[in-house]
mmCIF file with all atom_site columns, C-alpha atoms in Angstrom:
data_model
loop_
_atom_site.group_PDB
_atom_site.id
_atom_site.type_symbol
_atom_site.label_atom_id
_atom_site.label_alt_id
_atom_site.label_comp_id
_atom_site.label_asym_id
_atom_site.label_entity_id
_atom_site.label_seq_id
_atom_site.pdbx_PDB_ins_code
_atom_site.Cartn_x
_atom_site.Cartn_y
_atom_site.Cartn_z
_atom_site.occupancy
_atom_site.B_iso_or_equiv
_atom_site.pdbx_formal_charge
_atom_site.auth_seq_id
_atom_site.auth_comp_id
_atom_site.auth_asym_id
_atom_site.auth_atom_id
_atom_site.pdbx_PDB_model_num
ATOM 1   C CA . UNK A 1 1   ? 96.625  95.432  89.913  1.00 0.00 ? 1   UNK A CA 1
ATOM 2   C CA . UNK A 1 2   ? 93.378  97.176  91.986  1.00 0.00 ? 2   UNK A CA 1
ATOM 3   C CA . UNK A 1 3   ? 92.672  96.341  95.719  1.00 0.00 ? 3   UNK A CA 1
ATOM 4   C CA . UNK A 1 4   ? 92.973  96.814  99.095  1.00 0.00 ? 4   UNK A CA 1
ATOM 5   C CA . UNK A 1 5   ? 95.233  95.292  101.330 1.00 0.00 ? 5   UNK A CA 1
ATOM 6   C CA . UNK A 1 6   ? 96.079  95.236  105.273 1.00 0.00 ? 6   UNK A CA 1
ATOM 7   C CA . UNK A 1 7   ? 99.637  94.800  107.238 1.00 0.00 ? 7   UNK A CA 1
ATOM 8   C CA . UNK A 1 8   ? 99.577  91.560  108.829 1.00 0.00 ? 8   UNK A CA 1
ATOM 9   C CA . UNK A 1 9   ? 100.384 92.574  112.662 1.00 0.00 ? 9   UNK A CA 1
ATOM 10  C CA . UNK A 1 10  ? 100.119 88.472  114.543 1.00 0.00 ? 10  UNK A CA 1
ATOM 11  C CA . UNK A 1 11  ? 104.192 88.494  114.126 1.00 0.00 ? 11  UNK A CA 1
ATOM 12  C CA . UNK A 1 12  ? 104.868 91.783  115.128 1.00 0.00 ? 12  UNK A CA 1
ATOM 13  C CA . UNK A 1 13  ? 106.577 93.373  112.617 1.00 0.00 ? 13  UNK A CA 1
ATOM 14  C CA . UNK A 1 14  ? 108.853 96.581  113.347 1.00 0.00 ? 14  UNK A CA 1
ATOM 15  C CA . UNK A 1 15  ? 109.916 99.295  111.803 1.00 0.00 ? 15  UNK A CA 1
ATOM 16  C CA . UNK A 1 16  ? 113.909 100.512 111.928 1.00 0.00 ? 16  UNK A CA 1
ATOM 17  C CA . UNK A 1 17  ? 114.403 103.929 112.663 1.00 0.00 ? 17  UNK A CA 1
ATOM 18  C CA . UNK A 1 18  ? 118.378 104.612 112.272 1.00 0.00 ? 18  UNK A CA 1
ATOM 19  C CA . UNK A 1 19  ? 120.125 107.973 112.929 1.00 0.00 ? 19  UNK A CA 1
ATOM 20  C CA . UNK A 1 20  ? 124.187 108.599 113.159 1.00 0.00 ? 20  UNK A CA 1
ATOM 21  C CA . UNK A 1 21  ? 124.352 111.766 115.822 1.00 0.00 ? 21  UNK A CA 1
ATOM 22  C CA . UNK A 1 22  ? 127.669 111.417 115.167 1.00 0.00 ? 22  UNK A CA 1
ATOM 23  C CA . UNK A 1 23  ? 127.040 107.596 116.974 1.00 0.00 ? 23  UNK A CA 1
ATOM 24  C CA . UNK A 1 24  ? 124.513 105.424 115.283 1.00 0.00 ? 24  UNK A CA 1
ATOM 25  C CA . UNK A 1 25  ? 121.356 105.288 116.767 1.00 0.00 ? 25  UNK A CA 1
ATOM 26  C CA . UNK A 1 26  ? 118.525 102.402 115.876 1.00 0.00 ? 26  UNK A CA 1
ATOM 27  C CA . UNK A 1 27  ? 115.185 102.229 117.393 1.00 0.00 ? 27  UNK A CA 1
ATOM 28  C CA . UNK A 1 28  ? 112.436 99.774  116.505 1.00 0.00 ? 28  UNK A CA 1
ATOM 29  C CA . UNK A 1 29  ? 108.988 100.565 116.670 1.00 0.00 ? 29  UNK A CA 1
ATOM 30  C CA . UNK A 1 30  ? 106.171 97.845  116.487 1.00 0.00 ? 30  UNK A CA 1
ATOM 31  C CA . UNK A 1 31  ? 104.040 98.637  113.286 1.00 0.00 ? 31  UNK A CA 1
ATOM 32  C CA . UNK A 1 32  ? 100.316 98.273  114.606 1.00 0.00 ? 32  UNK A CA 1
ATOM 33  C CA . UNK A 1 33  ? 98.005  99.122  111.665 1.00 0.00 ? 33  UNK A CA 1
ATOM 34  C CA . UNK A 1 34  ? 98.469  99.187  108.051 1.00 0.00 ? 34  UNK A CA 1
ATOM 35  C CA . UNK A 1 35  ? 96.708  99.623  104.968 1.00 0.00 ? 35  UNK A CA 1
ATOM 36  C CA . UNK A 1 36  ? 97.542  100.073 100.957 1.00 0.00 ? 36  UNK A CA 1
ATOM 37  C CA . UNK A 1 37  ? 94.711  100.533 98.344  1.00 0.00 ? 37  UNK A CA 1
ATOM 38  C CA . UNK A 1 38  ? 95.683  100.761 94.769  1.00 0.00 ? 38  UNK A CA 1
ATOM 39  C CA . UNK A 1 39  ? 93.181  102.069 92.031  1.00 0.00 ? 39  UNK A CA 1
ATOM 40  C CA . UNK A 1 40  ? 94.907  104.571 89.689  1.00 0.00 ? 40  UNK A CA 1
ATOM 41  C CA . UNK A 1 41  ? 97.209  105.542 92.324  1.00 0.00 ? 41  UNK A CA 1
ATOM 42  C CA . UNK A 1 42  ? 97.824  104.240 96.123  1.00 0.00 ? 42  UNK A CA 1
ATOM 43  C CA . UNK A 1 43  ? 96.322  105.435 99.304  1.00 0.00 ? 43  UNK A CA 1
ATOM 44  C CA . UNK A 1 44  ? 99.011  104.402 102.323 1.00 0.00 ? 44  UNK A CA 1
ATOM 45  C CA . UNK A 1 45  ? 97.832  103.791 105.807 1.00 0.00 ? 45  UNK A CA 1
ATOM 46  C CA . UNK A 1 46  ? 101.200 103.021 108.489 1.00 0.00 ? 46  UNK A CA 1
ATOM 47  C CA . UNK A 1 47  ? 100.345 103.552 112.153 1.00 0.00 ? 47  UNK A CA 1
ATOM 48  C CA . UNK A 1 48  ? 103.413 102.679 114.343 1.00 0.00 ? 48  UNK A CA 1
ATOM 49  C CA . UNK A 1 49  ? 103.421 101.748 118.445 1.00 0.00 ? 49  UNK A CA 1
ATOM 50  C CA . UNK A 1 50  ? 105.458 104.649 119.716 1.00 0.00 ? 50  UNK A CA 1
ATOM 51  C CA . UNK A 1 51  ? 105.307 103.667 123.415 1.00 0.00 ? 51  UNK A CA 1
ATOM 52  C CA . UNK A 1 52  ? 106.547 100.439 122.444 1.00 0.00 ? 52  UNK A CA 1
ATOM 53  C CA . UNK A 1 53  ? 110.132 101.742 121.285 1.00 0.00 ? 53  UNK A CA 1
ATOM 54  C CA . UNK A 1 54  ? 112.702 99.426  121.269 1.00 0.00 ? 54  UNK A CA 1
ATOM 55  C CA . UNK A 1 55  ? 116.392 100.015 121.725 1.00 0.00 ? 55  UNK A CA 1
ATOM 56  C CA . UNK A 1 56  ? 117.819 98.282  118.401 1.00 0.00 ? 56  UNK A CA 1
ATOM 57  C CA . UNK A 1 57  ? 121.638 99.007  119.865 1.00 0.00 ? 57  UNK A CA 1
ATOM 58  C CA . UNK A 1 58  ? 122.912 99.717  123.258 1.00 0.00 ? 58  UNK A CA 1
ATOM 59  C CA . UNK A 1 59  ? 123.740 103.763 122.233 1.00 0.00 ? 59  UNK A CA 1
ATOM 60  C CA . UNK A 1 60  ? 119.830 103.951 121.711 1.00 0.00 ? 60  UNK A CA 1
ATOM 61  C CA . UNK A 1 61  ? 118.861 103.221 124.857 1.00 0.00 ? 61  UNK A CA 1
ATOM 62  C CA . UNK A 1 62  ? 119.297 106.881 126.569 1.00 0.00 ? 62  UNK A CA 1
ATOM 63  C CA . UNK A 1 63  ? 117.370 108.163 123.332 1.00 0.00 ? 63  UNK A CA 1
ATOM 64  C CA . UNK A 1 64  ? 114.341 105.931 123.727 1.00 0.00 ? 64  UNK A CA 1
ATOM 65  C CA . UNK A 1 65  ? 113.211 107.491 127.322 1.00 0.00 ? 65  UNK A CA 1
ATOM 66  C CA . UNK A 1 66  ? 114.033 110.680 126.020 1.00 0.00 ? 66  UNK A CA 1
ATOM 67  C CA . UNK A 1 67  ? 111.797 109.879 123.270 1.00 0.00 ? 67  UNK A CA 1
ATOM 68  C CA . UNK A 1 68  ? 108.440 108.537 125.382 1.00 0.00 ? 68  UNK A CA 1
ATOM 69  C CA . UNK A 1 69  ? 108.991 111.725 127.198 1.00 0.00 ? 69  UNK A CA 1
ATOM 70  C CA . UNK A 1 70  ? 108.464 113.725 124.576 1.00 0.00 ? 70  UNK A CA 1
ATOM 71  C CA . UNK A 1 71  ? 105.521 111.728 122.832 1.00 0.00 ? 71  UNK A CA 1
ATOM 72  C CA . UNK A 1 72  ? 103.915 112.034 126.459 1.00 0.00 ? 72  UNK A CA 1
ATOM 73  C CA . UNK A 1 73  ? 104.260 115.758 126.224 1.00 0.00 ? 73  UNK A CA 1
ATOM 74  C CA . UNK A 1 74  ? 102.785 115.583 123.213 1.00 0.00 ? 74  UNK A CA 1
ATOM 75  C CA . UNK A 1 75  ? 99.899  113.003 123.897 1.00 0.00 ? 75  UNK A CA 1
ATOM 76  C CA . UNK A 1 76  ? 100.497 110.856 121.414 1.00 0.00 ? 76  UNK A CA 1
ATOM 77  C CA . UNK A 1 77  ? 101.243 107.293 121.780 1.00 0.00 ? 77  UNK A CA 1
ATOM 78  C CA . UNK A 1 78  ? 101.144 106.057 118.527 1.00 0.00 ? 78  UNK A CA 1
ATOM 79  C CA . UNK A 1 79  ? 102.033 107.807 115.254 1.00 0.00 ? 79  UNK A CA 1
ATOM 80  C CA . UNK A 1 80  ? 99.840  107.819 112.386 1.00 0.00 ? 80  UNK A CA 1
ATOM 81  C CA . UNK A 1 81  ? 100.849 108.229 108.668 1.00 0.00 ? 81  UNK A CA 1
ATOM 82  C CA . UNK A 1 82  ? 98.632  108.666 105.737 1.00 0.00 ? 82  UNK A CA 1
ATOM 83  C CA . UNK A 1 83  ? 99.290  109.322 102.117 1.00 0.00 ? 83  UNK A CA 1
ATOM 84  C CA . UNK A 1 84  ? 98.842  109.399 98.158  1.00 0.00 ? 84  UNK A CA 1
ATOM 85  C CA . UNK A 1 85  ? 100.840 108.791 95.380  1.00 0.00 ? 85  UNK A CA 1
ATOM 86  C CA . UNK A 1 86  ? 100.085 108.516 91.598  1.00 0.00 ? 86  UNK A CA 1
ATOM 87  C CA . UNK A 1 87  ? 100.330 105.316 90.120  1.00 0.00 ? 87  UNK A CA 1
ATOM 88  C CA . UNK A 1 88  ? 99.395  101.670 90.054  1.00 0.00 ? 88  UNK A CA 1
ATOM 89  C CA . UNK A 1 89  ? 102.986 100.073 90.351  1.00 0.00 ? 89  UNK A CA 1
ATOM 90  C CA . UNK A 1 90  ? 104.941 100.351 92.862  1.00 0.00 ? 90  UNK A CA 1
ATOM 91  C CA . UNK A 1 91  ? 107.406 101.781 94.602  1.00 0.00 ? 91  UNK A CA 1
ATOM 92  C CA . UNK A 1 92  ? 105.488 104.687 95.580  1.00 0.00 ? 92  UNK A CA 1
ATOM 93  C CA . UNK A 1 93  ? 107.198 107.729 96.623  1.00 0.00 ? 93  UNK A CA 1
ATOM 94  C CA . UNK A 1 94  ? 104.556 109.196 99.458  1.00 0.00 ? 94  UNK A CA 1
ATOM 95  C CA . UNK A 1 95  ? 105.141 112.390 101.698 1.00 0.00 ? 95  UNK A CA 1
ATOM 96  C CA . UNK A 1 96  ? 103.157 113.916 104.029 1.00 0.00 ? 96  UNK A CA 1
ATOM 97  C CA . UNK A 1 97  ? 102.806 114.685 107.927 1.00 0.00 ? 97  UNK A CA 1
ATOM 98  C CA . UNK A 1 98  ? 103.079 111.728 110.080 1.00 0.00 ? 98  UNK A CA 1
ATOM 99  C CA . UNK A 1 99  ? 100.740 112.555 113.224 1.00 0.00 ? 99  UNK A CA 1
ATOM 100 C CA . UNK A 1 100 ? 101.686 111.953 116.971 1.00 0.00 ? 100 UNK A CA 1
ATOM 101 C CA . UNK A 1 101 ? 99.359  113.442 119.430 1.00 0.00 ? 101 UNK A CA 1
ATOM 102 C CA . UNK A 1 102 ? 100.369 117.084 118.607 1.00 0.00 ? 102 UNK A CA 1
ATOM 103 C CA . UNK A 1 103 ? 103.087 116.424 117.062 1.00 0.00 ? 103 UNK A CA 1
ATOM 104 C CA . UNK A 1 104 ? 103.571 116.983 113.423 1.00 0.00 ? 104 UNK A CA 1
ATOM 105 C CA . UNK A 1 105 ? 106.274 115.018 111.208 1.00 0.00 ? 105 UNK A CA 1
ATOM 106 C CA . UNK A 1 106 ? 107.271 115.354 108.419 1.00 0.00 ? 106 UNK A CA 1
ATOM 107 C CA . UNK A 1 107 ? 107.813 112.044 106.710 1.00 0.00 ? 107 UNK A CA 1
ATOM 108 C CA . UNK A 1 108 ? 108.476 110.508 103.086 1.00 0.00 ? 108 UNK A CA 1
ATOM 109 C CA . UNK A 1 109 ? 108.131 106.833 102.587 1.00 0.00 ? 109 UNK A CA 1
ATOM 110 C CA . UNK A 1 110 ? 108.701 104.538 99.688  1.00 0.00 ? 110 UNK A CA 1
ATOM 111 C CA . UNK A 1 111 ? 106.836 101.228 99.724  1.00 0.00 ? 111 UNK A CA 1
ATOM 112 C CA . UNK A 1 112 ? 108.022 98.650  97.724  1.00 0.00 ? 112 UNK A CA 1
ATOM 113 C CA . UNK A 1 113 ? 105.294 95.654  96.865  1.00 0.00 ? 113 UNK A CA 1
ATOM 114 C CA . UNK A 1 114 ? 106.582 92.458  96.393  1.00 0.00 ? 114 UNK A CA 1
ATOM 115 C CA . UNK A 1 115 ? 105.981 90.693  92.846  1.00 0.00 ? 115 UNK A CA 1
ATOM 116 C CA . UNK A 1 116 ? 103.194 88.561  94.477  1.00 0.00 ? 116 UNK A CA 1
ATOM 117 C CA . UNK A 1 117 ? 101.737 91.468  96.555  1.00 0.00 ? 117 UNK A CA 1
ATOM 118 C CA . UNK A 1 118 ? 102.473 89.428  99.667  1.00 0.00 ? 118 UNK A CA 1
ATOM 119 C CA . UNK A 1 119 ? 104.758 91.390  101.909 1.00 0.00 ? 119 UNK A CA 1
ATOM 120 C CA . UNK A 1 120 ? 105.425 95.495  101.428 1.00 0.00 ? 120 UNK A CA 1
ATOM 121 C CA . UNK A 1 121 ? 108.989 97.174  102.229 1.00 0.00 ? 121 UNK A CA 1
ATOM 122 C CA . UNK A 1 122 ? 108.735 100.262 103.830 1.00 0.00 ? 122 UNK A CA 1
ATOM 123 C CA . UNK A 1 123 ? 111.740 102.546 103.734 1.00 0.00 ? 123 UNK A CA 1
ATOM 124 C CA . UNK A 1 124 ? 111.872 106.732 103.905 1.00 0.00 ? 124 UNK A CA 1
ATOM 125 C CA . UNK A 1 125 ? 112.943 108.971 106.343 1.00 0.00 ? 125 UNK A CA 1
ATOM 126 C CA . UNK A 1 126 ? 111.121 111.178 109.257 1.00 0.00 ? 126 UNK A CA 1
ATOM 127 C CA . UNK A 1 127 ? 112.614 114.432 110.104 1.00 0.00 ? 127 UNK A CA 1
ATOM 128 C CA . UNK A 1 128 ? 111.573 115.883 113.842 1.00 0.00 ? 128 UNK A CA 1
ATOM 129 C CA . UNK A 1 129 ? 112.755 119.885 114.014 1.00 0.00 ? 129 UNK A CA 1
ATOM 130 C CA . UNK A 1 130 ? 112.222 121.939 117.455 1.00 0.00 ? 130 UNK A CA 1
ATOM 131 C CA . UNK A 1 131 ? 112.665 119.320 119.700 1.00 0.00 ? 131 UNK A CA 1
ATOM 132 C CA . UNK A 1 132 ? 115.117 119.223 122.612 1.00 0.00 ? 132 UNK A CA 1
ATOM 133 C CA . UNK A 1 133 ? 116.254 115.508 123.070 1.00 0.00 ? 133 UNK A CA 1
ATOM 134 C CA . UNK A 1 134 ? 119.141 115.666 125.398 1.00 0.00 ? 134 UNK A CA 1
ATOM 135 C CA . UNK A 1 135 ? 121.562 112.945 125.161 1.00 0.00 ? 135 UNK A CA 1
ATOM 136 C CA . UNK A 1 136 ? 124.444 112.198 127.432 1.00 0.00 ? 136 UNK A CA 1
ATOM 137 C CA . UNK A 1 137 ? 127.657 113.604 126.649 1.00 0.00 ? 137 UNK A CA 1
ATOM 138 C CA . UNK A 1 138 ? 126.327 115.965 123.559 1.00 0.00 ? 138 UNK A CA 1
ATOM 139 C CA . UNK A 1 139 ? 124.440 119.438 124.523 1.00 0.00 ? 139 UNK A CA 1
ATOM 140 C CA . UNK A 1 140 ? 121.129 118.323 122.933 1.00 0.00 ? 140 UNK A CA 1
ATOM 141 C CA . UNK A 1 141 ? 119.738 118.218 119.809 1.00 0.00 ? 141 UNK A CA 1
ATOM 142 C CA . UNK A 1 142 ? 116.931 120.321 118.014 1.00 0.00 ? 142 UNK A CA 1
ATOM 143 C CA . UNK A 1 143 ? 116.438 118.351 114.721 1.00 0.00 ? 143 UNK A CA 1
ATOM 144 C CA . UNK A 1 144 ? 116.826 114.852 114.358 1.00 0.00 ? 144 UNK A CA 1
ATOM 145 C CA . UNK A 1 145 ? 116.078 112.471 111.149 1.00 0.00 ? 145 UNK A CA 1
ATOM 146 C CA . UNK A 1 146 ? 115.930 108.765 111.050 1.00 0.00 ? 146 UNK A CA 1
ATOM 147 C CA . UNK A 1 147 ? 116.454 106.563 108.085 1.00 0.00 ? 147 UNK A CA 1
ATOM 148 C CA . UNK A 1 148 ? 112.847 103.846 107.740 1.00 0.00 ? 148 UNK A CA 1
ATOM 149 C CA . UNK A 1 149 ? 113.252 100.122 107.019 1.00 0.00 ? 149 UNK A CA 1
ATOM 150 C CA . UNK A 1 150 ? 111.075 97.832  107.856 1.00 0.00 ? 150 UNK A CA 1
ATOM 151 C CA . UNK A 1 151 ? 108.896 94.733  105.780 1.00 0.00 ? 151 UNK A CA 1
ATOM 152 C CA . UNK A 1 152 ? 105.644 93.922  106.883 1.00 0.00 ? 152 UNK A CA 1
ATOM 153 C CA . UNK A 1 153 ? 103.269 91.137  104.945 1.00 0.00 ? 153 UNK A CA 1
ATOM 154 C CA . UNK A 1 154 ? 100.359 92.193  103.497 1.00 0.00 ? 154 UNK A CA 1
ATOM 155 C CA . UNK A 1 155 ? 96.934  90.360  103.223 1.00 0.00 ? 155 UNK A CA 1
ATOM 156 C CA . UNK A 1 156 ? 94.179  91.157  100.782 1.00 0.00 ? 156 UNK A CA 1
ATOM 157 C CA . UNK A 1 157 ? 90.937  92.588  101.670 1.00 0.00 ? 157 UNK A CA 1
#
């Protein structure tokens, strides 16, 4: 199958970001922008609302403001990931830098099409090295990955 399609945004889909630091930590973030074209192999467009961070569980609360701080710093306020991967079926295994401001991330992503090419999972993992988040109760942290899931329905172009 050949084409282009674009993430549906009018319901607001989000994207999980989960972390266990040792305490399990789950933000959302509101996926904004979206794009997958397939030819002989996929180009992947995912641009996520990084202001818009949401607390998934009460322990991710103190790591969210921590969070827009440092995406301030940064001067990003969304995060932008673009990649390839070779083939026309899906899943696609895609890795790259994800882009925040001046932040670089590196990021891997699997995106899983559904049979009819209506909706698209999106799982992976982004790892953030030489970054002080401090946390109450633990001395700070200077790497951090989160485990992706998220589903977000696709329309054809």
């Amino acid at each position: 199958m050949t084409g282009t399609w674009h993430f549906v945004t009018d319901d607001k889909p989000m994207l999980h970001l989960t972390t266990s630091i040792p305490m399990t930590l789950v933000v959302k973030a509101p996926i904004t922008s979206g794009s997958l074209t397939i030819t002989t192999g996929v180009d992947f467009f995912l641009e996520l609302a990084l202001l818009k961070l949401e607390a998934g569980n009460f322990a991710a609360k103190f790591g969210v403001g921590s969070a827009r701080d440092l995406i301030k710093k940064n001067g990003g306020d969304s995060l932008s990931f673009e990649a390839k991967a070779v083939g026309d079926t899906g899943p696609w295994e895609l890795a790259g830098m994800a882009q925040a401001g001046t932040l670089e991330i590196p990021t891997k992503v699997t995106a899983t099409p559904s049979l009819g090419m209506d909706e698209l999972h999106i799982g992976g993992s982004i790892t953030m090295d030489d970054i002080e988040l401090p946390l109450p109760g633990m001395s700070g942290l200077s790497s951090i990955t989160f485990t992706l899931d998220g589903k977000v329905r696709l329309r054809p172009s």
